[in-house]
Coordinates of C-alpha atoms in Angstrom, one line a residue:
X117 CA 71.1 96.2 87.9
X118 CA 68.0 94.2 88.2
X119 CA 67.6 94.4 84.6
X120 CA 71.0 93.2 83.5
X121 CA 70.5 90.2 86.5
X122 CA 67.0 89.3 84.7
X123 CA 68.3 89.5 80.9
X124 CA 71.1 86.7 81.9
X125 CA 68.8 85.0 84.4
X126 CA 66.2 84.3 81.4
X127 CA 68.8 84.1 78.7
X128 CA 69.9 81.0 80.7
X129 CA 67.1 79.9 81.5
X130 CA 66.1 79.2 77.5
X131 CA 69.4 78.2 76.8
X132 CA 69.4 75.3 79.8
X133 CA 65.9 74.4 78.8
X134 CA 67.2 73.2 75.5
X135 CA 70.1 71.7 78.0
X136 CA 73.7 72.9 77.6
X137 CA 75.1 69.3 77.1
X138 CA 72.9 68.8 74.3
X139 CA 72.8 72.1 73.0
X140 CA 77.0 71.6 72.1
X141 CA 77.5 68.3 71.7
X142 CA 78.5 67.0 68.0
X143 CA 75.1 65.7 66.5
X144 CA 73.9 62.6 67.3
X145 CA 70.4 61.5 66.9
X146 CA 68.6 63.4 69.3
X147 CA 70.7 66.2 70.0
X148 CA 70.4 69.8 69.7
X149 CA 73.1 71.5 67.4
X150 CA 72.9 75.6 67.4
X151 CA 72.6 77.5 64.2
X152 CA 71.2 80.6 64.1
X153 CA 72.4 84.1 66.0
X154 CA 69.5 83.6 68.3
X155 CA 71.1 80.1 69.8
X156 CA 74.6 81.7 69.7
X157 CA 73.3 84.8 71.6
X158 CA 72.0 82.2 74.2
X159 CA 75.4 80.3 74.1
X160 CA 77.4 83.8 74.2
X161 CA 74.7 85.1 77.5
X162 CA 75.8 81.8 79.4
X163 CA 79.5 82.5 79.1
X164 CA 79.3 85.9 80.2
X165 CA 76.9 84.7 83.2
X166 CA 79.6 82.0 84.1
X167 CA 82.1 84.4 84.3
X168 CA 85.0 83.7 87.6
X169 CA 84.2 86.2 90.4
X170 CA 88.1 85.6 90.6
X171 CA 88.4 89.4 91.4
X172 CA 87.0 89.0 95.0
X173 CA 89.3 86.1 96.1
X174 CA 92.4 88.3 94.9
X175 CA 91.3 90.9 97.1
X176 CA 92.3 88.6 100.5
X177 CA 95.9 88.3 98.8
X178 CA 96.2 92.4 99.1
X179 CA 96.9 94.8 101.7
X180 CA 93.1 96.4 100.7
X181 CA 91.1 94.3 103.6
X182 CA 91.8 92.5 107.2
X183 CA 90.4 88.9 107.4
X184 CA 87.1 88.8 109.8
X185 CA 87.8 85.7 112.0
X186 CA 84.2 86.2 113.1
X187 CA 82.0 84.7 110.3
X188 CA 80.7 81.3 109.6
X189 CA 82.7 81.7 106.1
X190 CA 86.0 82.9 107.8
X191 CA 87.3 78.8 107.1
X192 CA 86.8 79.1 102.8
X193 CA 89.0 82.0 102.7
X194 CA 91.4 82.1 106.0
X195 CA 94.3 80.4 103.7
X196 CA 93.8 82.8 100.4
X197 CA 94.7 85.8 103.1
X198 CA 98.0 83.3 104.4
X199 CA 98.7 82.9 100.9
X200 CA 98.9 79.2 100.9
X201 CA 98.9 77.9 97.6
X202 CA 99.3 74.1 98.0
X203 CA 98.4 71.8 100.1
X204 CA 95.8 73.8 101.4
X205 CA 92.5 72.3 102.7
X206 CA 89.5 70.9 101.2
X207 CA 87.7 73.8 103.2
X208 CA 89.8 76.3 101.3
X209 CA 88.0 78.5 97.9
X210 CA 89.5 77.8 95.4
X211 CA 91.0 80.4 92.5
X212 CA 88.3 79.3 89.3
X213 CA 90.9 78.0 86.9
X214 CA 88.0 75.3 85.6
X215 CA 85.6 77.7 85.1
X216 CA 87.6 80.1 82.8
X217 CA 88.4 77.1 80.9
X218 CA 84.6 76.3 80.5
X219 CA 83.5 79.8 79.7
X220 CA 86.3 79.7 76.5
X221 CA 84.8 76.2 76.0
X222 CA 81.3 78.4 75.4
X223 CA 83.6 80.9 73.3
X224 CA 85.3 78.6 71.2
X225 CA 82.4 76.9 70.1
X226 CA 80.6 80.5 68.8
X227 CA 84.0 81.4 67.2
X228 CA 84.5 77.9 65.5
X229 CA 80.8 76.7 64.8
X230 CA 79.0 79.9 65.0
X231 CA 81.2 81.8 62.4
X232 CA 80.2 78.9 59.7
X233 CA 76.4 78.2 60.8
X234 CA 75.2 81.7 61.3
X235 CA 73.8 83.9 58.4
X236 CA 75.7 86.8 57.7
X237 CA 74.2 90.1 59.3
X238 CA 75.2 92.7 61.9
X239 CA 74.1 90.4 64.7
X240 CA 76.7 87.4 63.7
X241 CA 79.3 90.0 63.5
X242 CA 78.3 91.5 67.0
X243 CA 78.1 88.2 68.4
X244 CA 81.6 86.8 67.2
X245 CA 82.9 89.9 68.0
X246 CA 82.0 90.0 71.6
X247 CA 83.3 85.9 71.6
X248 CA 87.0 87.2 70.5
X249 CA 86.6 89.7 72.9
X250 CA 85.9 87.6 75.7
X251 CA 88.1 84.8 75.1
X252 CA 90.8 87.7 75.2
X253 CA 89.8 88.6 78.6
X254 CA 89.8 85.5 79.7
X255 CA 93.1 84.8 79.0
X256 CA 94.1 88.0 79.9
X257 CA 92.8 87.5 83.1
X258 CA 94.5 83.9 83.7
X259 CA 98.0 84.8 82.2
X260 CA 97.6 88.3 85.3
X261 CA 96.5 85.0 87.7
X262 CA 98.8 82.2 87.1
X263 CA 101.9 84.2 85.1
X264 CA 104.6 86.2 86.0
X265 CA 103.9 89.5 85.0
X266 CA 104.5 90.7 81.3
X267 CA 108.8 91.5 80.9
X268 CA 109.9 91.6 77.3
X269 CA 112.7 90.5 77.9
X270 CA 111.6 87.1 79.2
X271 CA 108.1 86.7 78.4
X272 CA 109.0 84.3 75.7
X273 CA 110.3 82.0 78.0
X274 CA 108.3 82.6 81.5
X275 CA 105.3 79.9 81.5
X276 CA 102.2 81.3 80.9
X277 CA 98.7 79.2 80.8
X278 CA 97.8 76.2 78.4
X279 CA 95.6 78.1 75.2
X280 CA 92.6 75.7 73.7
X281 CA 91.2 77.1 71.2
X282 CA 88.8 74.8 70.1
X283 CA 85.6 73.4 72.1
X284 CA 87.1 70.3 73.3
X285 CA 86.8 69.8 77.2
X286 CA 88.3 66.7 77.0
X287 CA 91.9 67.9 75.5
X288 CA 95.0 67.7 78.0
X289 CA 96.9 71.0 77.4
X290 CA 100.0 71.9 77.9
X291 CA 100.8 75.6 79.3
X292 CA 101.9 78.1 76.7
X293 CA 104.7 81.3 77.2
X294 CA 103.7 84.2 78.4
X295 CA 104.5 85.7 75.2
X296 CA 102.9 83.6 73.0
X297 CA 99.6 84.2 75.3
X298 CA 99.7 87.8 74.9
X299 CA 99.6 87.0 71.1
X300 CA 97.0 85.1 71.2
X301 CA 95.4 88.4 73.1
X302 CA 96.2 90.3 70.9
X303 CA 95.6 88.0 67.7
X304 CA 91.1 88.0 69.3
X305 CA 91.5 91.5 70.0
X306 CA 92.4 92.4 66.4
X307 CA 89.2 90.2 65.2
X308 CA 86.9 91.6 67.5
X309 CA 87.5 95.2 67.0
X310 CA 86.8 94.1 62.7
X311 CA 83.6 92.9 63.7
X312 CA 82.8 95.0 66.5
X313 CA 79.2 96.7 65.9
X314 CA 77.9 98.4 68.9
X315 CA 79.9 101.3 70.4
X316 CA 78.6 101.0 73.7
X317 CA 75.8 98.6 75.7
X318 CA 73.2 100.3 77.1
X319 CA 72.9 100.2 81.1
X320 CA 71.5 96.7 81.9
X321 CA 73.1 95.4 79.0
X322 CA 76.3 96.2 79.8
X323 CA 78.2 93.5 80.7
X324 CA 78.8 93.4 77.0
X325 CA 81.9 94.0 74.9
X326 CA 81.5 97.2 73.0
X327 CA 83.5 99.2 70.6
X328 CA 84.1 100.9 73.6
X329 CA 84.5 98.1 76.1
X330 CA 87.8 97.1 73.3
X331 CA 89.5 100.3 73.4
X332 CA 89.3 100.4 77.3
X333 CA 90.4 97.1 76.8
X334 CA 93.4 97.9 74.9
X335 CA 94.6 100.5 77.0
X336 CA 95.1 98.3 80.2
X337 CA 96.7 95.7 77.8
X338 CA 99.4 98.0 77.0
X339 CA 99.9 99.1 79.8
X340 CA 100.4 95.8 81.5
X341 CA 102.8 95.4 78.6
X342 CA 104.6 98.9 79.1
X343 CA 103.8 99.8 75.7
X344 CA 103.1 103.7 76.4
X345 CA 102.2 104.9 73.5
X346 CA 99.6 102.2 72.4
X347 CA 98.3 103.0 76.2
X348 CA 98.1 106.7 75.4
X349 CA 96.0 106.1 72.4
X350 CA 93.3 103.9 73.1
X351 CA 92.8 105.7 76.1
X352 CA 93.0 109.1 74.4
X353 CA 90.6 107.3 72.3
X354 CA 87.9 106.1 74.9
X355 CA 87.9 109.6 76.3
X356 CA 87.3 111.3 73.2
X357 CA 84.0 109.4 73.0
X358 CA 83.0 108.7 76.7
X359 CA 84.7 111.5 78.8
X360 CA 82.5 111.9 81.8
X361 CA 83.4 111.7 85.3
X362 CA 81.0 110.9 88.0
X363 CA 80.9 114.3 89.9
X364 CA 81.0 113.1 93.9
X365 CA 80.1 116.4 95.1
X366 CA 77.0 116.2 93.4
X367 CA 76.1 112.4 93.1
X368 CA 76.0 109.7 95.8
X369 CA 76.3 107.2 93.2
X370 CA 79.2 105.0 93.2
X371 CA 81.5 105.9 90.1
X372 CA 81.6 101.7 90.1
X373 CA 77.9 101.1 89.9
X374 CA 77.0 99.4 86.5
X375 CA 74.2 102.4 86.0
X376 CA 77.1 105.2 86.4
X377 CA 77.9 107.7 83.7
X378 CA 81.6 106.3 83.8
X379 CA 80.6 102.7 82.8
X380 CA 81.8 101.1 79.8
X381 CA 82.2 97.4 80.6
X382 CA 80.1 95.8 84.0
X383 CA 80.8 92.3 83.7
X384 CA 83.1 91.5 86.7
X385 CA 81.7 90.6 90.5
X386 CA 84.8 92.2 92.1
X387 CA 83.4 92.1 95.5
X388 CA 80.8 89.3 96.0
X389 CA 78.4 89.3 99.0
X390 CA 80.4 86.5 100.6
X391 CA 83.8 87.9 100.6
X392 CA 82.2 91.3 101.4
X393 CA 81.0 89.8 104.6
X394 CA 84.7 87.8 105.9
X395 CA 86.6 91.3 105.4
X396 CA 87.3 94.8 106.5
X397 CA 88.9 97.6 104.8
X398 CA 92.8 97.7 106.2
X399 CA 93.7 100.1 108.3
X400 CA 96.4 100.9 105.7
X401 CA 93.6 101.2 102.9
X402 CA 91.6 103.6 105.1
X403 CA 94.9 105.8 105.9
X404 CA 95.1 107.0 102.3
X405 CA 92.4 108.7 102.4
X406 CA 91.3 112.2 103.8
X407 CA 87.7 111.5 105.4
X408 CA 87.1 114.6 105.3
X409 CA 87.8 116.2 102.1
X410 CA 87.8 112.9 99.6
X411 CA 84.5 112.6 98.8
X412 CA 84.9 108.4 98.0
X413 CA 85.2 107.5 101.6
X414 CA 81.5 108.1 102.8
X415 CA 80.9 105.8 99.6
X416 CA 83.0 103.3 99.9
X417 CA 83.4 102.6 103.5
X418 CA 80.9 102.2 106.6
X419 CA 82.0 102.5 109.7
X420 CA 81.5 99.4 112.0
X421 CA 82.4 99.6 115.6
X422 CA 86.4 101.0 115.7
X423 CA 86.7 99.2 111.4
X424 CA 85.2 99.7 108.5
X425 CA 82.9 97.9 106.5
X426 CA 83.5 98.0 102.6
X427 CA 79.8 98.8 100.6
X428 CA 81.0 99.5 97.1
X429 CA 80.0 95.8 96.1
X430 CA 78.2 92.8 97.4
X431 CA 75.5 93.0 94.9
X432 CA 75.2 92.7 91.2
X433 CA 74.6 97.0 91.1
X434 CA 78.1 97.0 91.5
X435 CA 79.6 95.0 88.4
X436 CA 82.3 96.8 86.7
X437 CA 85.3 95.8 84.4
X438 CA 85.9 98.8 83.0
X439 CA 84.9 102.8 84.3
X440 CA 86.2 106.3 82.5
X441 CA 88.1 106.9 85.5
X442 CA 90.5 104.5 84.7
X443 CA 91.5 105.5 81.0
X444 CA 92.2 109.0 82.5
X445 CA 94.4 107.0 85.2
X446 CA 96.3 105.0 82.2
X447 CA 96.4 108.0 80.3
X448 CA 98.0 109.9 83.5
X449 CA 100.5 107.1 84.2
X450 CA 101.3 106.7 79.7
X451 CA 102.1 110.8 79.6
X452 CA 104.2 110.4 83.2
X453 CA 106.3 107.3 81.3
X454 CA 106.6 109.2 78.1
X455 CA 108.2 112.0 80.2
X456 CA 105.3 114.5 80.0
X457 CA 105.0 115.2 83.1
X458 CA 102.6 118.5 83.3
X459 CA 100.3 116.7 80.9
X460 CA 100.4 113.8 83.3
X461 CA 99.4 115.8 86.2
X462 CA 96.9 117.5 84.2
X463 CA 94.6 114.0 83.5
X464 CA 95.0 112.6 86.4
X465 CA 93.2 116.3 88.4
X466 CA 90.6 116.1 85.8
X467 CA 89.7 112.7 87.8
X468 CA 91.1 114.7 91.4
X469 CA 88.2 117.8 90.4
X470 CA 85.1 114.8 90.6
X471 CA 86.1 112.9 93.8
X472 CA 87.3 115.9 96.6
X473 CA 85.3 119.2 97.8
X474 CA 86.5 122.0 96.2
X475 CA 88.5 123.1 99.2
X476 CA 90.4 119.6 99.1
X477 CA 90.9 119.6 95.8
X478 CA 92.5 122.8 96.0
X479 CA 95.0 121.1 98.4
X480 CA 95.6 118.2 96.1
X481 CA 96.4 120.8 93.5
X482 CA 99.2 122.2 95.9
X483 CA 100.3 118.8 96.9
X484 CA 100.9 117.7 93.0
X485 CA 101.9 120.8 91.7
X486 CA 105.9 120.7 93.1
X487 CA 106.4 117.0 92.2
X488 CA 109.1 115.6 90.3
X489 CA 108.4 112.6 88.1
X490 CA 109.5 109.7 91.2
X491 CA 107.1 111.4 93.4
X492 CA 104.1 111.8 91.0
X493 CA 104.4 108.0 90.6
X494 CA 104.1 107.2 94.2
X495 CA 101.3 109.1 94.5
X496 CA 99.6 107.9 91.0
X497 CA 100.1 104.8 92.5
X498 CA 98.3 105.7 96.0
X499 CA 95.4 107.1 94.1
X500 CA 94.6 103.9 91.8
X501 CA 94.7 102.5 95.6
X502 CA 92.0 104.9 96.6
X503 CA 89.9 105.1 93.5
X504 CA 89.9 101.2 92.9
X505 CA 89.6 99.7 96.0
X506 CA 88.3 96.5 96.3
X507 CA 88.2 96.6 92.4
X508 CA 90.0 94.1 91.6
X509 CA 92.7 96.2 90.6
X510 CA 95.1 95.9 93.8
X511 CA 97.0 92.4 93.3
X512 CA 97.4 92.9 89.4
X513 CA 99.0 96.9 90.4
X514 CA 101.0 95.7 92.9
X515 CA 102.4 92.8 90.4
X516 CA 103.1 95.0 87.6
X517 CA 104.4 97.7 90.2
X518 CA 107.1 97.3 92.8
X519 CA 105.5 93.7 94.5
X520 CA 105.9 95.0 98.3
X521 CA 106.0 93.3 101.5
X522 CA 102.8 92.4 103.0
X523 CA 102.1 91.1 106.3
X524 CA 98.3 89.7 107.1
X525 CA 97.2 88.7 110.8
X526 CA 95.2 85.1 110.8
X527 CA 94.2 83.6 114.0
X528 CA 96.9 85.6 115.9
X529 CA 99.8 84.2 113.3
X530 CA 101.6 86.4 111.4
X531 CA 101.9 85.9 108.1
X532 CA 104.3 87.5 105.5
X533 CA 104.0 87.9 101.5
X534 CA 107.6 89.2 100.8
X535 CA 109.1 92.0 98.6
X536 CA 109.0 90.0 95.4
X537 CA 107.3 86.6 96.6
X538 CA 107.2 84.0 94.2
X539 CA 103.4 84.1 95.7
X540 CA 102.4 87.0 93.5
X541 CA 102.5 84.6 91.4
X542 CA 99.6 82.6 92.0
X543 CA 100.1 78.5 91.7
X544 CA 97.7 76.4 89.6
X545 CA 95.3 74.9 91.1
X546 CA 95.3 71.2 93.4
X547 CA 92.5 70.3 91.4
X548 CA 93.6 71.2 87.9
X549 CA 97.2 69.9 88.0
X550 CA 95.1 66.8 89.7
X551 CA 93.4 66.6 86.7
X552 CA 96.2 67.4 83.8
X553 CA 99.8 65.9 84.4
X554 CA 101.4 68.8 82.2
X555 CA 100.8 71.2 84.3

């Protein structure tokens, strides 16, 4: 990971040297305007390096960790684990609602300028490309944030987040539907997969869209949206071009780690250093799994004193956005709501085979095989817990899934997230509805 750490480090570096103010600004005498792919690159690096580690503060809102009362950081995150979404204090982290905003500033300008300044070749359409695919999972991200989760039926009139489209940091938005978000999704995806060149990044470069990187990226979109079919396919269509499964009774490598044979997009910081260090795996998390037979546990978990530490992130190696494992999950979960059950059962073992000894996966076989449709869900469900932990998946599944009571210990107060909270719906920001009165 050292490599793809460098490549932004010095990418940034050049870029800030010219100075990012002046780099964007609208001309004046003395200013710095970009115009070739190389200054768009540069542009395109710094929003990917800017990218919210919003993943590891919607870890404390799950039933994946226990709060550590014990740290020096314990007072940043103590009220993101009560789930105290206003009038929290000034202590308190913050979700990054500015800096999404900042890195579609970065985006907008590559779409809008870039697209007119650039000289056509491969490289203008790789770099655009990767801009609409970006500014799609940004908003992507923000509508799963600060949304209700995606319903049909009244997506069109459930508030989403405010879309700017062009690189104006100044405009006072007003928040959009969620519908009309998930067109706008949709709408970058479309013009990113015409211009699309690369199929996939190498390791250390990475945390770049691909060809690839957009199908993955599709799947997850429908299935957000429940549209099983369209899941189905762009998984179906990932797979047929980067199938393989990290092997755990082999490898000790973490099927997460940027370098691993199952990544397609390492861009998110699910699990930074400093929220690694403030939690411990639930005892709920750790339950799920069979410490003796599930090969994951050893990797993901250490054991400290009578808890357990989690060491599947805390350092750049372990970036990831998007792994194989999970278009075989997605394709599992399309087939299950498409009433194929057998076929279900059949991807989601191909993932079972890779992550238990051969004795335990026999059991799992056994286990699965009887199921009816209601129970294969449950435990679908439980294994995206165990194969995704501390992810960043957790708080966006348990949104788009059944929203279950949680209850989180803080300084000896207990504190309850009930079945269907409003709270899984996470609040804008103090600071950004300080800062814009439409919000």
């Amino acid at each position: 990971m050292r490599k793809i750490t460098t490549f932004i480090a010095l990418a940034v570096i050049s870029f800030t040297s010219i100075g990012c103010d002046r780099f964007l600004d609208i001309q004046p005498e003395g200013k710095v305007i970009p115009v070739s792919v190389e200054d768009y690159r540069k542009i395109l690096t710094s929003a990917y390096s800017k990218y919210p580690i919003h993943k590891s503060l919607s870890a404390l809102r799950t039933d994946e960790m226990v709060i550590d009362e014990n740290t020096s950081d314990f007072p940043y995150y103590r009220e993101l684990a009560m789930w105290k979404d206003s009038n929290y204090d000034a202590e308190t982290k913050e979700f990054q609602w500015a800096d999404f905003y900042t890195v579609i500033f970065y985006l907008n300008q590559a779409i809008n300028e870039g697209s007119k300044t650039m000289k056509d070749s491969p490289e203008k359409n790789q770099i655009l490309a990767e801009a609409y695919a970006l500014r799609a999972y940004s908003y992507f991200d923000l509508v799963n944030l600060y949304a209700k989760p995606y319903n049909a039926a009244t997506a069109s009139a459930d508030r989403g987040v405010p879309i700017s489209l062009k690189a104006d940091m100044e405009a006072v938005l007003k928040p959009s539907t969620v519908q009309e978000v998930y067109n706008q999704i949709h709408e970058d995806m479309e013009k990113a997969e015409g211009l699309m060149v690369e199929q996939q990044q190498a390791a250390g470069a990475n945390y770049k869209f691909s060809k690839n990187a957009l199908m993955a990226f599709n799947a997850r979109l429908a299935l957000y949206q429940g549209d099983w079919n369209k899941a189905l396919y762009n998984a179906q269509a990932v797979l047929a071009v980067k199938g393989e499964l990290s092997n755990l009774n082999t490898s000790n490598t973490a099927p997460n780690h940027y370098a691993s044979v199952e990544s397609i997009l390492a861009l998110d910081n699910p699990l930074n250093t400093n929220v690694q260090n403030v939690i411990f795996a639930s005892p709920e998390l750790i339950s799920k799994y069979n410490s003796a037979t599930d090969k994951r546990f050893g990797i993901y978990f250490e054991k400290n004193n009578n808890k357990y530490k989690v060491i599947k992130g805390g350092s750049n190696n372990f970036r990831v956005s998007f792994r194989t494992a999970e278009l075989y999950f997605i394709k599992s979960e399309a087939l299950l709501k498409l009433n194929r059950l057998d076929e279900a059962k059949e991807a989601l073992l191909k993932v079972l085979a890779n992550r238990y000894t051969p004795a335990g996966y026999t059991a799992v076989q056994n286990e699965i095989s009887p199921m009816n449709a209601s129970q294969f869900m449950s435990y679908l469900l439980d294994e995206r817990f165990r194969e995704f932990a501390l992810e960043g998946h957790r708080w966006f599944d348990l949104r788009r899934a059944d929203q279950k009571k949680i209850i989180h210990i803080v300084n000896g107060v207990e504190y309850i997230l009930q079945q269907n909270d409003p709270r899984y719906t996470i609040e804008y920001p103090m600071s950004a509805k300080k800062n814009n009165p439409n919000l």
